[in-house]
Amino acid sequence: MKIIDRYIIKKYLGTFSFMLILLSIVVLVIDVQQKIPRIENAKALDPKLDLMYFLINFYPFWIINLIVTFLSILVFISVIYFTSRMANNTEIVAVISSGASFHRFAKPYLYTSLFIALISLLVNHMVLPWANIKKNELEAYTYNAANKEKILGTGPASAQLSKMEYIFVNSWNKRETRGSGFVYQKFDKTRKMTYELKSSEVYWDKAKKQFILTNYLEKTINKDNTEKLGNGVEIRKSYGHSPEELFPNELLGQNKTTPELIKFIEREKEKGNSNLNSYLNEFHQRTSMPVSIIILTFLALSLASQKKRGGLGVNLAIGISLAFVFVFSFEALKVVSENKSLSPAVAMWLPNMVFFPLTLYLYLKRANQ
């Protein structure tokens, strides 16, 4: 590795680290200030949920999620910044004038972006889900009242165990994992009901991983249409999954490592569940975002490596504008995909598919100047 390679890698990682720390501190302070009233409301539900508890048990994991989400944008702006400074100081001209090609000059950018992308890939698939489990235990308490009710509140719930088995709960409290008006139904291949179990109350025994049904009534329908009835005070049932998986919320996919997420998606497909786009978005985004780090590195290099009138300010303005478009496109395409207007694979890879040819064109244009 030559001196110029070490110099550029040091500039790249140094600027990126500074931006990373700066963003984390600024966003953390702003977010805490905004959410203090909601944290105080959480304390009314549970005395231990004070600000210090959130700072220790929520925000470190929240920061990991934030960094992963905006990592490619941080890389993009960092490369724009230090490359523009090199161009303004005529350092790039000196390197090219010494006989090195632009492709040779770009090598340390490739090495560093690959290094960051590989770390990001590993974190996205294996480490981030662990952080999300910790984060999501408290995340709902930082939401507004309407969104908090969706995650922690009480409402109707249903689950499809297989193509022939269904569960319905008239009123299910997600925080307390208990409810009322429980119904389990099983059908045969002709869609005729063969078994039904009802109970007035249901709750989840976390220790034994079973549902406990109280004041239950069960009905078995025979082939000759005769019925066998039974009832009792309490019965225990295991339906193979926890309430979090039977009645999933929007955060469930974030909590699973990629192998776990694949198994979950396949299991839901076998059950006949077609509402899987939010989980498929999560699956594809874990790979597409690290790839975008390499693409955006070379886009930033192509834009900032030539001295311009207006200097650093113009390059940063262009960089921030493109970064906004990139982030907005990901979030907008998520919504489009969840509404089933676009497949998750296309939605999560489309920004890279658009930015890659643009980057390739600008890079080759700059290299041939």
GROMACS .gro file of C-alpha atoms in nm:
model
  369
    1MET     CA    1   0.000   0.000   0.000
    2LYS     CA    2   0.147   0.335  -0.107
    3ILE     CA    3   0.157   0.659   0.093
    4ILE     CA    4  -0.129   0.810  -0.111
    5ASP     CA    5  -0.349   0.507  -0.032
    6ARG     CA    6  -0.286   0.537   0.341
    7TYR     CA    7  -0.343   0.912   0.321
    8ILE     CA    8  -0.682   0.879   0.149
    9ILE     CA    9  -0.797   0.591   0.373
   10LYS     CA   10  -0.701   0.794   0.681
   11LYS     CA   11  -0.893   1.095   0.545
   12TYR     CA   12  -1.193   0.877   0.458
   13LEU     CA   13  -1.217   0.699   0.794
   14GLY     CA   14  -1.129   1.009   0.995
   15THR     CA   15  -1.397   1.226   0.833
   16PHE     CA   16  -1.651   0.945   0.848
   17SER     CA   17  -1.583   0.881   1.220
   18PHE     CA   18  -1.613   1.252   1.300
   19MET     CA   19  -1.944   1.279   1.111
   20LEU     CA   20  -2.070   0.964   1.282
   21ILE     CA   21  -1.995   1.087   1.634
   22LEU     CA   22  -2.126   1.437   1.561
   23LEU     CA   23  -2.454   1.310   1.416
   24SER     CA   24  -2.506   1.067   1.704
   25ILE     CA   25  -2.459   1.335   1.970
   26VAL     CA   26  -2.673   1.598   1.797
   27VAL     CA   27  -2.960   1.363   1.713
   28LEU     CA   28  -2.952   1.205   2.060
   29VAL     CA   29  -2.982   1.543   2.235
   30ILE     CA   30  -3.267   1.655   2.005
   31ASP     CA   31  -3.455   1.327   2.036
   32VAL     CA   32  -3.430   1.314   2.416
   33GLN     CA   33  -3.558   1.671   2.444
   34GLN     CA   34  -3.854   1.594   2.219
   35LYS     CA   35  -3.947   1.271   2.396
   36ILE     CA   36  -3.913   1.376   2.761
   37PRO     CA   37  -4.293   1.433   2.797
   38ARG     CA   38  -4.366   1.083   2.659
   39ILE     CA   39  -4.102   0.926   2.884
   40GLU     CA   40  -4.268   1.097   3.182
   41ASN     CA   41  -4.601   0.947   3.073
   42ALA     CA   42  -4.435   0.605   3.060
   43LYS     CA   43  -4.317   0.654   3.418
   44ALA     CA   44  -4.681   0.683   3.522
   45LEU     CA   45  -4.738   0.330   3.387
   46ASP     CA   46  -4.422   0.187   3.541
   47PRO     CA   47  -4.214   0.382   3.799
   48LYS     CA   48  -3.884   0.235   3.675
   49LEU     CA   49  -3.930   0.390   3.328
   50ASP     CA   50  -3.762   0.722   3.407
   51LEU     CA   51  -3.523   0.921   3.186
   52MET     CA   52  -3.210   0.752   3.323
   53TYR     CA   53  -3.361   0.408   3.252
   54PHE     CA   54  -3.421   0.509   2.888
   55LEU     CA   55  -3.070   0.655   2.853
   56ILE     CA   56  -2.920   0.323   2.966
   57ASN     CA   57  -3.162   0.065   2.824
   58PHE     CA   58  -3.306   0.231   2.513
   59TYR     CA   59  -3.088   0.501   2.357
   60PRO     CA   60  -2.762   0.301   2.310
   61PHE     CA   61  -2.956   0.051   2.096
   62TRP     CA   62  -3.159   0.325   1.930
   63ILE     CA   63  -2.830   0.491   1.825
   64ILE     CA   64  -2.712   0.164   1.664
   65ASN     CA   65  -3.034   0.152   1.461
   66LEU     CA   66  -2.996   0.518   1.363
   67ILE     CA   67  -2.636   0.471   1.250
   68VAL     CA   68  -2.723   0.168   1.038
   69THR     CA   69  -3.016   0.353   0.879
   70PHE     CA   70  -2.810   0.657   0.777
   71LEU     CA   71  -2.472   0.490   0.729
   72SER     CA   72  -2.466   0.518   0.349
   73ILE     CA   73  -2.564   0.886   0.368
   74LEU     CA   74  -2.292   0.955   0.625
   75VAL     CA   75  -2.040   0.787   0.396
   76PHE     CA   76  -2.163   0.991   0.100
   77ILE     CA   77  -2.139   1.329   0.275
   78SER     CA   78  -1.802   1.237   0.433
   79VAL     CA   79  -1.651   1.151   0.093
   80ILE     CA   80  -1.797   1.467  -0.062
   81TYR     CA   81  -1.643   1.675   0.218
   82PHE     CA   82  -1.286   1.544   0.231
   83THR     CA   83  -1.257   1.492  -0.147
   84SER     CA   84  -1.374   1.850  -0.211
   85ARG     CA   85  -1.110   1.978   0.029
   86MET     CA   86  -0.846   1.772  -0.151
   87ALA     CA   87  -0.962   1.911  -0.486
   88ASN     CA   88  -0.960   2.271  -0.358
   89ASN     CA   89  -0.606   2.221  -0.227
   90THR     CA   90  -0.505   2.084  -0.572
   91GLU     CA   91  -0.395   1.756  -0.408
   92ILE     CA   92  -0.586   1.550  -0.665
   93VAL     CA   93  -0.429   1.742  -0.953
   94ALA     CA   94  -0.085   1.669  -0.805
   95VAL     CA   95  -0.158   1.294  -0.784
   96ILE     CA   96  -0.290   1.275  -1.141
   97SER     CA   97   0.000   1.488  -1.270
   98SER     CA   98   0.249   1.246  -1.116
   99GLY     CA   99   0.137   0.985  -1.369
  100ALA     CA  100  -0.128   0.798  -1.170
  101SER     CA  101  -0.458   0.737  -1.348
  102PHE     CA  102  -0.790   0.838  -1.194
  103HIS     CA  103  -0.873   0.468  -1.160
  104ARG     CA  104  -0.557   0.422  -0.953
  105PHE     CA  105  -0.647   0.724  -0.743
  106ALA     CA  106  -0.991   0.570  -0.676
  107LYS     CA  107  -0.852   0.240  -0.541
  108PRO     CA  108  -0.837   0.343  -0.172
  109TYR     CA  109  -1.197   0.466  -0.202
  110LEU     CA  110  -1.294   0.118  -0.320
  111TYR     CA  111  -1.101  -0.059  -0.043
  112THR     CA  112  -1.246   0.159   0.232
  113SER     CA  113  -1.603   0.147   0.104
  114LEU     CA  114  -1.581  -0.233   0.074
  115PHE     CA  115  -1.451  -0.253   0.432
  116ILE     CA  116  -1.737  -0.038   0.567
  117ALA     CA  117  -1.994  -0.221   0.351
  118LEU     CA  118  -1.883  -0.564   0.476
  119ILE     CA  119  -1.903  -0.450   0.839
  120SER     CA  120  -2.245  -0.298   0.769
  121LEU     CA  121  -2.360  -0.623   0.606
  122LEU     CA  122  -2.257  -0.826   0.911
  123VAL     CA  123  -2.418  -0.579   1.151
  124ASN     CA  124  -2.742  -0.562   0.951
  125HIS     CA  125  -2.790  -0.937   0.937
  126MET     CA  126  -2.669  -1.045   1.281
  127VAL     CA  127  -2.603  -0.759   1.528
  128LEU     CA  128  -2.880  -0.510   1.447
  129PRO     CA  129  -3.164  -0.755   1.531
  130TRP     CA  130  -3.015  -0.800   1.879
  131ALA     CA  131  -3.003  -0.422   1.926
  132ASN     CA  132  -3.359  -0.393   1.793
  133ILE     CA  133  -3.488  -0.642   2.051
  134LYS     CA  134  -3.354  -0.416   2.327
  135LYS     CA  135  -3.474  -0.100   2.152
  136ASN     CA  136  -3.821  -0.226   2.070
  137GLU     CA  137  -3.893  -0.327   2.428
  138LEU     CA  138  -3.921   0.045   2.505
  139GLU     CA  139  -3.976   0.204   2.163
  140ALA     CA  140  -4.354   0.210   2.187
  141TYR     CA  141  -4.337   0.426   2.502
  142THR     CA  142  -4.172   0.702   2.294
  143TYR     CA  143  -4.455   0.707   2.038
  144ASN     CA  144  -4.752   0.940   2.038
  145ALA     CA  145  -5.074   0.812   2.193
  146ALA     CA  146  -5.222   0.672   1.870
  147ASN     CA  147  -4.911   0.479   1.763
  148LYS     CA  148  -4.842   0.360   2.117
  149GLU     CA  149  -5.192   0.214   2.132
  150LYS     CA  150  -5.120   0.010   1.817
  151ILE     CA  151  -4.818  -0.157   1.981
  152LEU     CA  152  -4.918  -0.179   2.348
  153GLY     CA  153  -5.292  -0.125   2.349
  154THR     CA  154  -5.599  -0.347   2.340
  155GLY     CA  155  -5.782  -0.446   2.026
  156PRO     CA  156  -5.906  -0.734   1.811
  157ALA     CA  157  -5.643  -0.988   1.705
  158SER     CA  158  -5.639  -1.281   1.468
  159ALA     CA  159  -5.393  -1.540   1.341
  160GLN     CA  160  -5.386  -1.805   1.071
  161LEU     CA  161  -5.203  -2.110   1.207
  162SER     CA  162  -5.235  -2.303   0.881
  163LYS     CA  163  -5.462  -2.307   0.579
  164MET     CA  164  -5.718  -2.489   0.796
  165GLU     CA  165  -5.670  -2.334   1.142
  166TYR     CA  166  -5.758  -1.988   1.270
  167ILE     CA  167  -5.751  -1.796   1.597
  168PHE     CA  168  -5.962  -1.491   1.678
  169VAL     CA  169  -5.948  -1.281   1.994
  170ASN     CA  170  -6.213  -1.017   2.043
  171SER     CA  171  -5.997  -0.804   2.274
  172TRP     CA  172  -5.622  -0.865   2.312
  173ASN     CA  173  -5.386  -0.656   2.527
  174LYS     CA  174  -5.038  -0.675   2.372
  175ARG     CA  175  -4.852  -0.537   2.673
  176GLU     CA  176  -5.015  -0.771   2.926
  177THR     CA  177  -5.049  -1.061   2.674
  178ARG     CA  178  -5.404  -1.141   2.783
  179GLY     CA  179  -5.748  -1.096   2.634
  180SER     CA  180  -6.110  -1.196   2.616
  181GLY     CA  181  -6.339  -1.357   2.362
  182PHE     CA  182  -6.100  -1.626   2.236
  183VAL     CA  183  -6.203  -1.852   1.944
  184TYR     CA  184  -6.003  -2.131   1.777
  185GLN     CA  185  -6.149  -2.295   1.463
  186LYS     CA  186  -6.033  -2.587   1.251
  187PHE     CA  187  -6.167  -2.681   0.907
  188ASP     CA  188  -6.129  -2.977   0.673
  189LYS     CA  189  -6.034  -2.965   0.305
  190THR     CA  190  -6.392  -2.885   0.204
  191ARG     CA  191  -6.387  -2.580   0.435
  192LYS     CA  192  -6.628  -2.746   0.674
  193MET     CA  193  -6.565  -2.673   1.042
  194THR     CA  194  -6.455  -2.981   1.235
  195TYR     CA  195  -6.358  -2.830   1.569
  196GLU     CA  196  -6.415  -2.509   1.763
  197LEU     CA  197  -6.282  -2.395   2.101
  198LYS     CA  198  -6.410  -2.084   2.276
  199SER     CA  199  -6.316  -1.924   2.606
  200SER     CA  200  -6.418  -1.608   2.787
  201GLU     CA  201  -6.060  -1.523   2.896
  202VAL     CA  202  -5.713  -1.610   2.765
  203TYR     CA  203  -5.363  -1.525   2.881
  204TRP     CA  204  -5.008  -1.629   2.795
  205ASP     CA  205  -4.799  -1.828   3.043
  206LYS     CA  206  -4.450  -1.713   2.949
  207ALA     CA  207  -4.274  -1.967   3.172
  208LYS     CA  208  -4.447  -2.272   3.021
  209LYS     CA  209  -4.502  -2.112   2.679
  210GLN     CA  210  -4.872  -2.198   2.673
  211PHE     CA  211  -5.203  -2.018   2.638
  212ILE     CA  212  -5.433  -2.062   2.937
  213LEU     CA  213  -5.804  -2.054   2.847
  214THR     CA  214  -6.060  -2.007   3.122
  215ASN     CA  215  -6.434  -2.086   3.114
  216TYR     CA  216  -6.397  -2.272   2.788
  217LEU     CA  217  -6.643  -2.450   2.561
  218GLU     CA  218  -6.527  -2.691   2.291
  219LYS     CA  219  -6.722  -2.842   2.006
  220THR     CA  220  -6.619  -3.132   1.780
  221ILE     CA  221  -6.824  -3.182   1.463
  222ASN     CA  222  -6.826  -3.540   1.335
  223LYS     CA  223  -6.856  -3.652   0.972
  224ASP     CA  224  -7.225  -3.732   1.023
  225ASN     CA  225  -7.278  -3.372   1.147
  226THR     CA  226  -7.329  -3.482   1.506
  227GLU     CA  227  -7.158  -3.267   1.767
  228LYS     CA  228  -6.962  -3.353   2.076
  229LEU     CA  229  -6.957  -3.077   2.337
  230GLY     CA  230  -6.724  -3.021   2.629
  231ASN     CA  231  -6.652  -2.744   2.876
  232GLY     CA  232  -6.440  -2.666   3.180
  233VAL     CA  233  -6.288  -2.401   3.401
  234GLU     CA  234  -5.936  -2.404   3.255
  235ILE     CA  235  -5.745  -2.564   2.971
  236ARG     CA  236  -5.389  -2.513   2.844
  237LYS     CA  237  -5.308  -2.496   2.475
  238SER     CA  238  -4.986  -2.460   2.281
  239TYR     CA  239  -5.020  -2.331   1.926
  240GLY     CA  240  -4.652  -2.351   1.843
  241HIS     CA  241  -4.578  -1.979   1.862
  242SER     CA  242  -4.565  -1.697   2.114
  243PRO     CA  243  -4.826  -1.416   2.105
  244GLU     CA  244  -4.562  -1.186   1.948
  245GLU     CA  245  -4.545  -1.417   1.644
  246LEU     CA  246  -4.915  -1.508   1.633
  247PHE     CA  247  -5.021  -1.143   1.654
  248PRO     CA  248  -4.715  -0.964   1.515
  249ASN     CA  249  -4.671  -0.589   1.511
  250GLU     CA  250  -4.469  -0.381   1.267
  251LEU     CA  251  -4.152  -0.418   1.478
  252LEU     CA  252  -4.132  -0.798   1.476
  253GLY     CA  253  -3.927  -0.827   1.157
  254GLN     CA  254  -3.661  -0.595   1.298
  255ASN     CA  255  -3.604  -0.829   1.594
  256LYS     CA  256  -3.505  -1.136   1.394
  257THR     CA  257  -3.166  -1.227   1.255
  258THR     CA  258  -3.177  -1.297   0.883
  259PRO     CA  259  -3.192  -1.681   0.920
  260GLU     CA  260  -3.478  -1.637   1.170
  261LEU     CA  261  -3.652  -1.389   0.943
  262ILE     CA  262  -3.631  -1.626   0.645
  263LYS     CA  263  -3.781  -1.909   0.853
  264PHE     CA  264  -4.057  -1.679   0.976
  265ILE     CA  265  -4.145  -1.564   0.622
  266GLU     CA  266  -4.148  -1.924   0.491
  267ARG     CA  267  -4.367  -2.035   0.781
  268GLU     CA  268  -4.611  -1.751   0.720
  269LYS     CA  269  -4.625  -1.840   0.349
  270GLU     CA  270  -4.707  -2.202   0.434
  271LYS     CA  271  -4.989  -2.077   0.657
  272GLY     CA  272  -5.129  -1.881   0.366
  273ASN     CA  273  -5.041  -1.535   0.499
  274SER     CA  274  -5.001  -1.294   0.209
  275ASN     CA  275  -4.934  -0.979   0.416
  276LEU     CA  276  -4.559  -1.023   0.431
  277ASN     CA  277  -4.425  -0.724   0.240
  278SER     CA  278  -4.309  -0.533   0.547
  279TYR     CA  279  -4.096  -0.834   0.650
  280LEU     CA  280  -3.965  -0.883   0.296
  281ASN     CA  281  -3.873  -0.514   0.285
  282GLU     CA  282  -3.669  -0.562   0.602
  283PHE     CA  283  -3.500  -0.870   0.453
  284HIS     CA  284  -3.397  -0.702   0.126
  285GLN     CA  285  -3.298  -0.371   0.284
  286ARG     CA  286  -3.040  -0.542   0.505
  287THR     CA  287  -2.835  -0.620   0.193
  288SER     CA  288  -2.924  -0.330  -0.036
  289MET     CA  289  -2.815  -0.061   0.212
  290PRO     CA  290  -2.454  -0.191   0.248
  291VAL     CA  291  -2.427  -0.214  -0.133
  292SER     CA  292  -2.535   0.150  -0.155
  293ILE     CA  293  -2.227   0.247   0.050
  294ILE     CA  294  -2.000   0.147  -0.241
  295ILE     CA  295  -2.223   0.314  -0.502
  296LEU     CA  296  -2.251   0.640  -0.308
  297THR     CA  297  -1.877   0.647  -0.237
  298PHE     CA  298  -1.800   0.653  -0.608
  299LEU     CA  299  -2.081   0.897  -0.678
  300ALA     CA  300  -1.933   1.134  -0.419
  301LEU     CA  301  -1.583   1.084  -0.563
  302SER     CA  302  -1.705   1.163  -0.915
  303LEU     CA  303  -1.887   1.478  -0.803
  304ALA     CA  304  -1.623   1.620  -0.568
  305SER     CA  305  -1.288   1.529  -0.724
  306GLN     CA  306  -1.281   1.823  -0.963
  307LYS     CA  307  -1.234   2.178  -0.841
  308LYS     CA  308  -1.548   2.385  -0.898
  309ARG     CA  309  -1.642   2.748  -0.871
  310GLY     CA  310  -1.809   2.775  -0.532
  311GLY     CA  311  -1.582   2.507  -0.388
  312LEU     CA  312  -1.683   2.296  -0.093
  313GLY     CA  313  -2.018   2.468  -0.041
  314VAL     CA  314  -2.150   2.373  -0.384
  315ASN     CA  315  -2.041   2.011  -0.349
  316LEU     CA  316  -2.197   1.980  -0.002
  317ALA     CA  317  -2.523   2.132  -0.130
  318ILE     CA  318  -2.533   1.880  -0.415
  319GLY     CA  319  -2.440   1.597  -0.178
  320ILE     CA  320  -2.704   1.679   0.083
  321SER     CA  321  -2.970   1.716  -0.188
  322LEU     CA  322  -2.886   1.375  -0.337
  323ALA     CA  323  -2.871   1.223   0.010
  324PHE     CA  324  -3.222   1.353   0.082
  325VAL     CA  325  -3.350   1.205  -0.246
  326PHE     CA  326  -3.186   0.871  -0.166
  327VAL     CA  327  -3.332   0.843   0.186
  328PHE     CA  328  -3.674   0.970   0.080
  329SER     CA  329  -3.688   0.719  -0.207
  330PHE     CA  330  -3.621   0.427   0.031
  331GLU     CA  331  -3.893   0.536   0.272
  332ALA     CA  332  -4.143   0.613  -0.006
  333LEU     CA  333  -4.079   0.279  -0.177
  334LYS     CA  334  -4.134   0.098   0.154
  335VAL     CA  335  -4.485   0.243   0.171
  336VAL     CA  336  -4.550   0.157  -0.195
  337SER     CA  337  -4.433  -0.201  -0.135
  338GLU     CA  338  -4.640  -0.244   0.182
  339ASN     CA  339  -4.945  -0.137  -0.020
  340LYS     CA  340  -4.859  -0.422  -0.262
  341SER     CA  341  -4.807  -0.187  -0.556
  342LEU     CA  342  -4.447  -0.302  -0.600
  343SER     CA  343  -4.258  -0.616  -0.504
  344PRO     CA  344  -4.031  -0.578  -0.197
  345ALA     CA  345  -3.721  -0.690  -0.389
  346VAL     CA  346  -3.771  -0.423  -0.656
  347ALA     CA  347  -3.867  -0.157  -0.401
  348MET     CA  348  -3.560  -0.206  -0.181
  349TRP     CA  349  -3.315  -0.235  -0.470
  350LEU     CA  350  -3.461   0.033  -0.697
  351PRO     CA  351  -3.260   0.327  -0.548
  352ASN     CA  352  -2.938   0.133  -0.610
  353MET     CA  353  -3.058   0.038  -0.959
  354VAL     CA  354  -3.114   0.407  -1.037
  355PHE     CA  355  -2.801   0.545  -0.870
  356PHE     CA  356  -2.562   0.280  -1.007
  357PRO     CA  357  -2.582   0.378  -1.379
  358LEU     CA  358  -2.571   0.748  -1.279
  359THR     CA  359  -2.258   0.681  -1.072
  360LEU     CA  360  -2.097   0.473  -1.347
  361TYR     CA  361  -2.160   0.748  -1.606
  362LEU     CA  362  -2.020   1.025  -1.385
  363TYR     CA  363  -1.721   0.818  -1.278
  364LEU     CA  364  -1.621   0.725  -1.634
  365LYS     CA  365  -1.676   1.083  -1.746
  366ARG     CA  366  -1.448   1.210  -1.468
  367ALA     CA  367  -1.187   0.939  -1.533
  368ASN     CA  368  -1.164   1.032  -1.901
  369GLN     CA  369  -1.114   1.403  -1.843
   0.00000   0.00000   0.00000
